[in-house]
mmCIF file of C-alpha atoms in Angstrom:
data_model
loop_
_atom_site.group_PDB
_atom_site.id
_atom_site.type_symbol
_atom_site.label_atom_id
_atom_site.label_comp_id
_atom_site.label_asym_id
_atom_site.label_seq_id
_atom_site.Cartn_x
_atom_site.Cartn_y
_atom_site.Cartn_z
ATOM 1 C CA MET A 1 -51.953 23.806 -31.979
ATOM 2 C CA HIS A 2 -48.895 23.769 -34.230
ATOM 3 C CA ARG A 3 -47.871 27.233 -33.029
ATOM 4 C CA GLY A 4 -48.409 26.269 -29.422
ATOM 5 C CA ALA A 5 -46.150 23.211 -29.833
ATOM 6 C CA GLU A 6 -43.507 25.568 -31.385
ATOM 7 C CA VAL A 7 -43.631 27.942 -28.473
ATOM 8 C CA ALA A 8 -43.403 25.077 -25.951
ATOM 9 C CA SER A 9 -40.518 23.619 -27.824
ATOM 10 C CA SER A 10 -38.787 26.986 -27.884
ATOM 11 C CA LYS A 11 -39.306 27.413 -24.198
ATOM 12 C CA HIS A 12 -37.915 23.907 -23.406
ATOM 13 C CA LYS A 13 -34.885 24.660 -25.605
ATOM 14 C CA THR A 14 -34.299 28.010 -23.760
ATOM 15 C CA LEU A 15 -34.621 26.376 -20.416
ATOM 16 C CA GLU A 16 -32.079 23.736 -21.382
ATOM 17 C CA ASP A 17 -29.775 26.392 -22.659
ATOM 18 C CA ASP A 18 -30.049 28.304 -19.368
ATOM 19 C CA LYS A 19 -29.297 25.104 -17.417
ATOM 20 C CA ARG A 20 -26.123 24.536 -19.511
ATOM 21 C CA VAL A 21 -24.917 28.129 -18.988
ATOM 22 C CA LEU A 22 -25.702 28.000 -15.404
ATOM 23 C CA HIS A 23 -23.827 24.714 -15.091
ATOM 24 C CA LEU A 24 -20.816 26.254 -16.791
ATOM 25 C CA ALA A 25 -21.042 29.340 -14.640
ATOM 26 C CA LEU A 26 -21.017 27.395 -11.341
ATOM 27 C CA PRO A 27 -17.457 27.148 -9.895
ATOM 28 C CA LYS A 28 -16.362 23.520 -9.629
ATOM 29 C CA ARG A 29 -15.096 22.322 -6.307
ATOM 30 C CA ARG A 30 -11.397 22.112 -5.916
ATOM 31 C CA PRO A 31 -10.068 18.754 -5.022
ATOM 32 C CA ARG A 32 -9.296 18.378 -1.310
ATOM 33 C CA VAL A 33 -5.553 17.464 -1.155
ATOM 34 C CA ALA A 34 -4.118 16.072 2.138
ATOM 35 C CA VAL A 35 -0.237 15.874 2.661
ATOM 36 C CA LEU A 36 0.561 13.112 5.177
ATOM 37 C CA ILE A 37 4.012 13.171 6.783
ATOM 38 C CA PRO A 38 5.143 10.472 9.178
ATOM 39 C CA CYS A 39 7.679 11.862 11.583
ATOM 40 C CA TYR A 40 10.057 10.521 14.212
ATOM 41 C CA ASN A 41 13.028 12.710 15.394
ATOM 42 C CA GLU A 42 13.303 14.657 12.232
ATOM 43 C CA GLU A 43 13.937 18.217 13.597
ATOM 44 C CA LYS A 44 16.656 18.845 11.129
ATOM 45 C CA THR A 45 14.453 18.503 8.019
ATOM 46 C CA ILE A 46 10.722 18.750 9.008
ATOM 47 C CA ALA A 47 10.336 22.433 8.841
ATOM 48 C CA LYS A 48 11.695 22.536 5.229
ATOM 49 C CA VAL A 49 9.524 19.525 4.154
ATOM 50 C CA VAL A 50 6.353 21.240 5.405
ATOM 51 C CA GLY A 51 7.408 24.568 3.880
ATOM 52 C CA ASP A 52 8.105 23.092 0.457
ATOM 53 C CA PHE A 53 4.689 21.548 0.297
ATOM 54 C CA ARG A 54 3.117 24.717 1.695
ATOM 55 C CA LEU A 55 4.682 26.651 -1.161
ATOM 56 C CA LEU A 56 3.521 24.212 -3.879
ATOM 57 C CA LEU A 57 0.091 23.393 -2.482
ATOM 58 C CA PRO A 58 -1.063 26.553 -0.536
ATOM 59 C CA GLU A 59 -4.616 25.201 -0.213
ATOM 60 C CA ALA A 60 -3.739 21.785 0.960
ATOM 61 C CA GLU A 61 -3.951 20.520 4.450
ATOM 62 C CA ILE A 62 -0.599 19.301 5.748
ATOM 63 C CA TYR A 63 -0.500 16.793 8.578
ATOM 64 C CA VAL A 64 2.568 15.743 10.493
ATOM 65 C CA PHE A 65 1.985 12.602 12.495
ATOM 66 C CA ASP A 66 4.607 12.735 15.188
ATOM 67 C CA ASN A 67 5.546 9.310 16.463
ATOM 68 C CA ASN A 68 6.841 10.040 20.036
ATOM 69 C CA SER A 69 9.745 12.306 18.813
ATOM 70 C CA ALA A 70 12.217 13.088 21.534
ATOM 71 C CA ASP A 71 13.413 16.299 19.763
ATOM 72 C CA ARG A 72 11.550 19.453 18.506
ATOM 73 C CA SER A 73 10.086 17.966 15.473
ATOM 74 C CA ALA A 74 6.473 18.417 16.501
ATOM 75 C CA ASP A 75 6.998 22.175 17.578
ATOM 76 C CA LEU A 76 8.754 22.923 14.459
ATOM 77 C CA ALA A 77 6.255 21.321 12.134
ATOM 78 C CA ALA A 78 3.510 23.390 13.886
ATOM 79 C CA LEU A 79 5.390 26.545 13.473
ATOM 80 C CA ALA A 80 5.802 25.726 9.715
ATOM 81 C CA GLY A 81 2.084 25.523 9.480
ATOM 82 C CA ALA A 82 1.201 21.841 9.589
ATOM 83 C CA VAL A 83 -1.377 20.242 11.626
ATOM 84 C CA VAL A 84 0.471 18.052 14.262
ATOM 85 C CA VAL A 85 -1.146 14.793 15.287
ATOM 86 C CA ARG A 86 0.408 12.554 17.989
ATOM 87 C CA GLU A 87 0.565 8.956 17.451
ATOM 88 C CA ARG A 88 1.643 7.126 20.713
ATOM 89 C CA ARG A 89 2.125 3.610 19.370
ATOM 90 C CA GLN A 90 5.600 3.329 18.121
ATOM 91 C CA GLY A 91 5.966 2.190 14.583
ATOM 92 C CA LYS A 92 5.319 3.528 10.868
ATOM 93 C CA GLY A 93 2.552 1.023 10.508
ATOM 94 C CA PHE A 94 0.703 2.506 13.398
ATOM 95 C CA VAL A 95 1.296 6.031 12.107
ATOM 96 C CA VAL A 96 -0.211 5.079 8.721
ATOM 97 C CA ARG A 97 -3.169 3.443 10.337
ATOM 98 C CA SER A 98 -3.919 6.692 12.269
ATOM 99 C CA MET A 99 -3.434 8.817 9.146
ATOM 100 C CA PHE A 100 -5.793 6.690 6.997
ATOM 101 C CA ARG A 101 -8.366 6.495 9.810
ATOM 102 C CA ASN A 102 -8.617 10.187 10.704
ATOM 103 C CA VAL A 103 -7.966 12.254 7.587
ATOM 104 C CA ASP A 104 -10.466 12.823 4.885
ATOM 105 C CA ALA A 105 -9.605 14.129 1.380
ATOM 106 C CA ASP A 106 -10.017 13.579 -2.423
ATOM 107 C CA VAL A 107 -6.318 12.711 -2.874
ATOM 108 C CA TYR A 108 -3.678 11.779 -0.313
ATOM 109 C CA LEU A 109 -0.008 12.446 -0.707
ATOM 110 C CA MET A 110 2.361 10.682 1.749
ATOM 111 C CA VAL A 111 5.988 11.548 2.010
ATOM 112 C CA ASP A 112 8.771 10.883 4.520
ATOM 113 C CA ALA A 113 9.962 13.695 6.855
ATOM 114 C CA ASP A 114 13.603 13.313 5.969
ATOM 115 C CA ASP A 115 13.683 15.568 3.008
ATOM 116 C CA THR A 116 14.943 12.815 0.696
ATOM 117 C CA TYR A 117 12.212 13.441 -1.881
ATOM 118 C CA GLU A 118 11.691 16.478 -4.053
ATOM 119 C CA ALA A 119 8.215 18.031 -3.071
ATOM 120 C CA ALA A 120 7.461 18.778 -6.723
ATOM 121 C CA ASP A 121 7.828 15.059 -7.616
ATOM 122 C CA ILE A 122 5.425 14.032 -4.810
ATOM 123 C CA VAL A 123 2.847 16.573 -5.858
ATOM 124 C CA ALA A 124 2.872 15.202 -9.393
ATOM 125 C CA LEU A 125 1.836 11.858 -8.144
ATOM 126 C CA ALA A 126 -1.561 13.283 -7.498
ATOM 127 C CA GLY A 127 -2.292 13.595 -11.178
ATOM 128 C CA PRO A 128 -3.295 9.868 -11.945
ATOM 129 C CA VAL A 129 -5.303 9.659 -8.843
ATOM 130 C CA LEU A 130 -7.281 12.945 -9.761
ATOM 131 C CA ASP A 131 -7.977 11.733 -13.216
ATOM 132 C CA GLY A 132 -9.118 8.378 -12.046
ATOM 133 C CA SER A 133 -6.445 6.279 -13.598
ATOM 134 C CA ALA A 134 -4.800 4.992 -10.487
ATOM 135 C CA ASP A 135 -5.743 4.292 -6.791
ATOM 136 C CA MET A 136 -2.222 4.159 -5.719
ATOM 137 C CA VAL A 137 0.763 5.934 -7.402
ATOM 138 C CA ILE A 138 4.299 4.738 -6.326
ATOM 139 C CA GLY A 139 7.069 7.215 -6.321
ATOM 140 C CA ASP A 140 9.746 5.241 -8.050
ATOM 141 C CA ARG A 141 13.156 6.135 -6.626
ATOM 142 C CA LEU A 142 15.057 3.089 -8.018
ATOM 143 C CA SER A 143 14.656 4.246 -11.673
ATOM 144 C CA SER A 144 15.917 7.684 -10.729
ATOM 145 C CA THR A 145 18.822 8.702 -8.527
ATOM 146 C CA TYR A 146 18.499 6.258 -5.641
ATOM 147 C CA PHE A 147 21.594 4.230 -6.331
ATOM 148 C CA GLU A 148 23.636 7.312 -6.881
ATOM 149 C CA GLU A 149 22.656 9.094 -3.732
ATOM 150 C CA ASN A 150 22.038 6.218 -1.333
ATOM 151 C CA GLN A 151 25.222 5.522 0.644
ATOM 152 C CA ARG A 152 24.008 2.290 2.316
ATOM 153 C CA ALA A 153 24.740 -0.635 -0.052
ATOM 154 C CA LEU A 154 22.617 -3.074 1.972
ATOM 155 C CA HIS A 155 19.546 -0.892 1.536
ATOM 156 C CA GLY A 156 19.865 -1.137 -2.130
ATOM 157 C CA ALA A 157 20.348 -4.810 -2.114
ATOM 158 C CA GLY A 158 17.384 -5.241 0.111
ATOM 159 C CA ASN A 159 15.136 -3.091 -2.192
ATOM 160 C CA ARG A 160 16.180 -5.230 -5.209
ATOM 161 C CA LEU A 161 15.536 -8.601 -3.152
ATOM 162 C CA VAL A 162 12.070 -7.478 -1.961
ATOM 163 C CA ARG A 163 11.148 -6.141 -5.453
ATOM 164 C CA ARG A 164 12.022 -9.497 -7.014
ATOM 165 C CA LEU A 165 10.110 -11.487 -4.406
ATOM 166 C CA ILE A 166 6.974 -9.382 -4.714
ATOM 167 C CA ASN A 167 7.023 -9.321 -8.562
ATOM 168 C CA THR A 168 7.563 -13.103 -8.782
ATOM 169 C CA ILE A 169 4.992 -14.181 -6.209
ATOM 170 C CA PHE A 170 2.205 -11.705 -7.100
ATOM 171 C CA ARG A 171 2.939 -11.635 -10.911
ATOM 172 C CA ALA A 172 3.615 -7.871 -10.854
ATOM 173 C CA ASN A 173 6.122 -5.689 -12.580
ATOM 174 C CA LEU A 174 6.799 -2.915 -10.092
ATOM 175 C CA THR A 175 10.131 -1.151 -9.753
ATOM 176 C CA ASP A 176 10.058 0.339 -6.233
ATOM 177 C CA ILE A 177 8.207 -1.483 -3.508
ATOM 178 C CA MET A 178 9.498 0.264 -0.315
ATOM 179 C CA THR A 179 9.398 3.943 -1.361
ATOM 180 C CA GLY A 180 7.985 6.410 1.109
ATOM 181 C CA GLY A 181 6.542 8.696 -1.412
ATOM 182 C CA ARG A 182 3.068 7.696 -2.618
ATOM 183 C CA ALA A 183 -0.432 9.044 -3.632
ATOM 184 C CA PHE A 184 -3.658 7.412 -2.833
ATOM 185 C CA SER A 185 -7.318 7.645 -3.746
ATOM 186 C CA PRO A 186 -10.028 7.851 -1.118
ATOM 187 C CA ILE A 187 -11.338 4.400 -1.724
ATOM 188 C CA PHE A 188 -7.877 2.744 -1.057
ATOM 189 C CA VAL A 189 -7.213 4.829 2.025
ATOM 190 C CA GLN A 190 -10.503 4.310 3.653
ATOM 191 C CA THR A 191 -10.889 0.609 2.938
ATOM 192 C CA TYR A 192 -7.296 -0.505 3.661
ATOM 193 C CA PRO A 193 -6.978 -2.582 6.714
ATOM 194 C CA VAL A 194 -3.500 -1.785 8.169
ATOM 195 C CA MET A 195 -2.220 -5.070 9.819
ATOM 196 C CA CYS A 196 1.609 -4.409 10.434
ATOM 197 C CA GLY A 197 3.067 -1.880 12.851
ATOM 198 C CA GLY A 198 6.522 -1.036 11.435
ATOM 199 C CA PHE A 199 8.651 -0.199 8.356
ATOM 200 C CA GLU A 200 7.130 -3.164 6.462
ATOM 201 C CA ILE A 201 3.932 -1.171 5.902
ATOM 202 C CA GLU A 202 5.037 -0.109 2.404
ATOM 203 C CA THR A 203 5.420 -3.743 1.407
ATOM 204 C CA GLU A 204 1.960 -4.600 2.872
ATOM 205 C CA MET A 205 0.097 -1.820 1.209
ATOM 206 C CA THR A 206 1.668 -2.664 -2.158
ATOM 207 C CA VAL A 207 0.582 -6.342 -1.827
ATOM 208 C CA HIS A 208 -2.826 -5.274 -0.689
ATOM 209 C CA ALA A 209 -3.251 -3.101 -3.831
ATOM 210 C CA LEU A 210 -2.074 -5.962 -6.109
ATOM 211 C CA ASP A 211 -4.212 -8.547 -4.549
ATOM 212 C CA LYS A 212 -7.437 -6.461 -4.392
ATOM 213 C CA GLY A 213 -7.200 -5.364 -7.973
ATOM 214 C CA PHE A 214 -6.583 -1.594 -7.304
ATOM 215 C CA MET A 215 -5.110 0.442 -10.148
ATOM 216 C CA VAL A 216 -1.425 0.944 -9.371
ATOM 217 C CA ALA A 217 0.874 3.326 -11.372
ATOM 218 C CA GLU A 218 4.503 4.252 -10.904
ATOM 219 C CA MET A 219 6.133 7.644 -11.636
ATOM 220 C CA PRO A 220 9.913 8.294 -11.190
ATOM 221 C CA VAL A 221 10.699 10.692 -8.347
ATOM 222 C CA ARG A 222 14.152 12.234 -7.528
ATOM 223 C CA TYR A 223 15.907 10.969 -4.346
ATOM 224 C CA ARG A 224 18.655 12.507 -2.362
ATOM 225 C CA ASP A 225 20.576 11.213 0.555
ATOM 226 C CA ARG A 226 19.904 12.536 4.048
ATOM 227 C CA GLN A 227 21.365 15.857 5.221
ATOM 228 C CA ALA A 228 24.391 15.920 7.571
ATOM 229 C CA GLY A 229 23.165 15.362 11.098
ATOM 230 C CA SER A 230 19.916 13.541 9.952
ATOM 231 C CA VAL A 231 20.012 9.915 10.931
ATOM 232 C CA SER A 232 18.057 7.058 9.453
ATOM 233 C CA LYS A 233 15.632 5.289 11.768
ATOM 234 C CA LEU A 234 15.883 2.084 9.576
ATOM 235 C CA LYS A 235 18.009 -0.624 11.116
ATOM 236 C CA THR A 236 19.275 -2.491 8.132
ATOM 237 C CA ILE A 237 19.424 -6.103 9.480
ATOM 238 C CA PRO A 238 16.497 -6.157 12.022
ATOM 239 C CA ASP A 239 14.112 -4.136 9.821
ATOM 240 C CA GLY A 240 15.215 -5.941 6.663
ATOM 241 C CA THR A 241 14.525 -9.360 8.357
ATOM 242 C CA ARG A 242 11.079 -8.106 9.364
ATOM 243 C CA VAL A 243 10.273 -7.052 5.906
ATOM 244 C CA LEU A 244 11.235 -10.522 4.517
ATOM 245 C CA LYS A 245 9.106 -12.179 7.143
ATOM 246 C CA THR A 246 6.233 -9.891 6.156
ATOM 247 C CA VAL A 247 6.678 -10.868 2.531
ATOM 248 C CA MET A 248 6.492 -14.600 3.463
ATOM 249 C CA ALA A 249 3.392 -13.985 5.708
ATOM 250 C CA LEU A 250 1.723 -12.048 2.917
ATOM 251 C CA PHE A 251 2.583 -14.935 0.432
ATOM 252 C CA LYS A 252 0.889 -17.431 2.752
ATOM 253 C CA ASP A 253 -2.079 -15.124 3.364
ATOM 254 C CA PHE A 254 -2.725 -13.928 -0.178
ATOM 255 C CA ARG A 255 -1.587 -16.858 -2.191
ATOM 256 C CA PRO A 256 -2.410 -19.733 0.122
ATOM 257 C CA LEU A 257 -2.704 -22.522 -2.570
ATOM 258 C CA LEU A 258 0.560 -21.764 -4.132
ATOM 259 C CA PHE A 259 2.290 -21.413 -0.754
ATOM 260 C CA SER A 260 0.939 -24.775 0.456
ATOM 261 C CA SER A 261 1.600 -26.511 -2.959
ATOM 262 C CA ILE A 262 5.327 -25.620 -2.605
ATOM 263 C CA ILE A 263 5.436 -27.068 0.887
ATOM 264 C CA SER A 264 3.524 -30.190 -0.338
ATOM 265 C CA ALA A 265 5.999 -30.617 -3.262
ATOM 266 C CA VAL A 266 8.851 -30.564 -0.971
ATOM 267 C CA PHE A 267 7.400 -33.256 1.450
ATOM 268 C CA LEU A 268 6.421 -35.322 -1.653
ATOM 269 C CA ALA A 269 10.111 -35.144 -2.905
ATOM 270 C CA VAL A 270 11.470 -36.268 0.344
ATOM 271 C CA ALA A 271 8.773 -39.008 0.532
ATOM 272 C CA ILE A 272 9.833 -40.267 -2.992
ATOM 273 C CA ALA A 273 13.464 -40.051 -2.297
ATOM 274 C CA LEU A 274 13.138 -42.098 1.019
ATOM 275 C CA PHE A 275 10.921 -44.717 -0.773
ATOM 276 C CA ILE A 276 13.112 -45.444 -3.686
ATOM 277 C CA SER A 277 15.743 -47.426 -1.888
ATOM 278 C CA PRO A 278 13.377 -49.682 0.012
ATOM 279 C CA LEU A 279 11.375 -50.243 -3.168
ATOM 280 C CA HIS A 280 14.467 -51.173 -5.069
ATOM 281 C CA GLU A 281 15.556 -53.577 -2.279
ATOM 282 C CA TYR A 282 12.148 -55.240 -2.306
ATOM 283 C CA LEU A 283 12.213 -55.720 -6.109
ATOM 284 C CA THR A 284 15.626 -57.100 -6.037
ATOM 285 C CA THR A 285 15.529 -59.387 -2.915
ATOM 286 C CA GLY A 286 11.863 -59.741 -1.970
ATOM 287 C CA PHE A 287 12.675 -58.306 1.396
ATOM 288 C CA VAL A 288 12.722 -54.882 3.042
ATOM 289 C CA ARG A 289 15.224 -54.120 5.713
ATOM 290 C CA LYS A 290 14.853 -50.293 5.685
ATOM 291 C CA VAL A 291 11.663 -50.171 7.494
ATOM 292 C CA PRO A 292 12.315 -46.793 9.156
ATOM 293 C CA SER A 293 12.836 -45.240 5.678
ATOM 294 C CA ILE A 294 9.284 -46.476 4.636
ATOM 295 C CA ILE A 295 7.807 -45.086 7.758
ATOM 296 C CA VAL A 296 9.326 -41.726 7.366
ATOM 297 C CA SER A 297 8.496 -41.829 3.541
ATOM 298 C CA MET A 298 4.817 -42.487 4.456
ATOM 299 C CA ALA A 299 4.868 -39.724 7.025
ATOM 300 C CA CYS A 300 6.199 -37.244 4.497
ATOM 301 C CA GLY A 301 3.520 -38.398 1.956
ATOM 302 C CA MET A 302 0.853 -37.691 4.585
ATOM 303 C CA CYS A 303 2.266 -34.316 5.306
ATOM 304 C CA SER A 304 2.297 -33.550 1.532
ATOM 305 C CA LEU A 305 -1.411 -34.400 1.238
ATOM 306 C CA LEU A 306 -2.333 -32.504 4.431
ATOM 307 C CA ALA A 307 -0.407 -29.300 3.125
ATOM 308 C CA LEU A 308 -2.229 -29.527 -0.220
ATOM 309 C CA PHE A 309 -5.619 -29.978 1.346
ATOM 310 C CA ALA A 310 -4.955 -27.100 3.910
ATOM 311 C CA GLY A 311 -4.048 -24.835 1.066
ATOM 312 C CA ALA A 312 -7.216 -25.630 -0.903
ATOM 313 C CA ILE A 313 -9.260 -24.801 2.277
ATOM 314 C CA MET A 314 -7.327 -21.613 2.917
ATOM 315 C CA ASP A 315 -7.721 -20.567 -0.704
ATOM 316 C CA SER A 316 -11.444 -20.977 -0.560
ATOM 317 C CA ILE A 317 -11.643 -18.915 2.669
ATOM 318 C CA ARG A 318 -9.508 -16.146 0.878
ATOM 319 C CA LYS A 319 -11.867 -16.158 -2.060
ATOM 320 C CA GLN A 320 -14.781 -15.738 0.310
ATOM 321 C CA SER A 321 -12.906 -12.958 2.021
ATOM 322 C CA ARG A 322 -12.371 -11.261 -1.301
ATOM 323 C CA MET A 323 -15.991 -11.416 -2.136
ATOM 324 C CA LEU A 324 -16.830 -9.779 1.221
ATOM 325 C CA TYR A 325 -14.275 -7.115 0.475
ATOM 326 C CA GLU A 326 -15.787 -6.403 -2.879
ATOM 327 C CA LEU A 327 -19.178 -5.875 -1.388
ATOM 328 C CA GLU A 328 -17.620 -3.491 1.171
ATOM 329 C CA LEU A 329 -16.051 -1.510 -1.652
ATOM 330 C CA HIS A 330 -19.509 -1.223 -3.326
ATOM 331 C CA ARG A 331 -21.061 -0.188 -0.125
ATOM 332 C CA TRP A 332 -18.318 2.480 0.527
ATOM 333 C CA SER A 333 -18.690 3.879 -3.040
ATOM 334 C CA GLN A 334 -22.482 4.308 -2.565
ATOM 335 C CA GLU A 335 -21.999 5.943 0.727
ATOM 336 C CA ARG A 336 -19.437 8.373 -0.637
ATOM 337 C CA GLU A 337 -21.616 9.372 -3.453
ATOM 338 C CA ALA A 338 -24.441 10.223 -1.133
ATOM 339 C CA ARG A 339 -22.360 12.417 1.057
ATOM 340 C CA THR A 340 -21.969 16.087 0.324
ATOM 341 C CA HIS A 341 -18.723 17.206 -1.375
ATOM 342 C CA LEU A 342 -18.591 20.643 -0.008
ATOM 343 C CA GLU A 343 -16.596 19.853 3.126
ATOM 344 C CA SER A 344 -13.012 20.874 3.379
ATOM 345 C CA PRO A 345 -10.327 18.222 4.135
ATOM 346 C CA GLY A 346 -10.068 17.627 7.912
ATOM 347 C CA LEU A 347 -9.857 15.145 10.652
ATOM 348 C CA ARG A 348 -12.611 12.536 10.950
ATOM 349 C CA GLY A 349 -13.248 12.458 14.619
ATOM 350 C CA ARG A 350 -10.517 12.633 17.302
ATOM 351 C CA CYS A 351 -6.990 11.431 16.726
#
């Protein structure tokens, strides 16, 4: 009996050793990397951008999402080896929506097609995503060479303003909000609801990551100004105004109680200011001649209360929405774990 137990134990140990050796011998699946390049009239630079990433990531799938370019951008991207996808709806936000909806990978690298970023720096952003320490990695230009290379002073001022607003409103400590170089995890890409259609997409995805508790990291990336003959599509005043409007809209949607409390405080201050004079007059003379001031003061007081109650209701709705989103993340994680991981990166469905 004792000898039989020893034999059984020995066989069990041998089997476990064989399993361990077999596990070590099996090749591990390489992470699927997708490079996403939004493109609009960038024939001067698109071939170089695709070529740089092809050289650094020969096994990655490189996608160029062409947004109605009037030049040869799409043809040159295809010749350079990229998968070209057409996005008919004009605007970077629509392009990002199409990217995130149709491409499947283990890590996503997004970079502008204007060759203002070093490809090696963008590839390095994948590290924190692959090791599980970040869901979104921001390529920080502002801590690097941006202010030396950028020739448009208003763009730099706009970047600083948006950074200050976002960090103040959402209690963050980010350096570069509007960079076009980023890396994403699958859970972020496949559960992010793109709501805007233009250049304000970078601001929106940053706020989304902060609000939903995703892990966000920053890494410095080198920035260089555009090549001669390459023209920026960003219109400083109109697009800057749209970004600021987006920041305020996101403030209202993601921090409704604070947003409404500020409005309520303004109405309350006006109500008190208007009420002081009639009150002093009544206490002094026993009469009130400034009846319109009292009426306006009461109206402002009512508006203050309404704004506060509206904010409380919207905050409750936001919390319910957050709970549903967390449940969606849980469902997504379970479904992804159940899928096979042997597929190569590719387009999900038709673009």
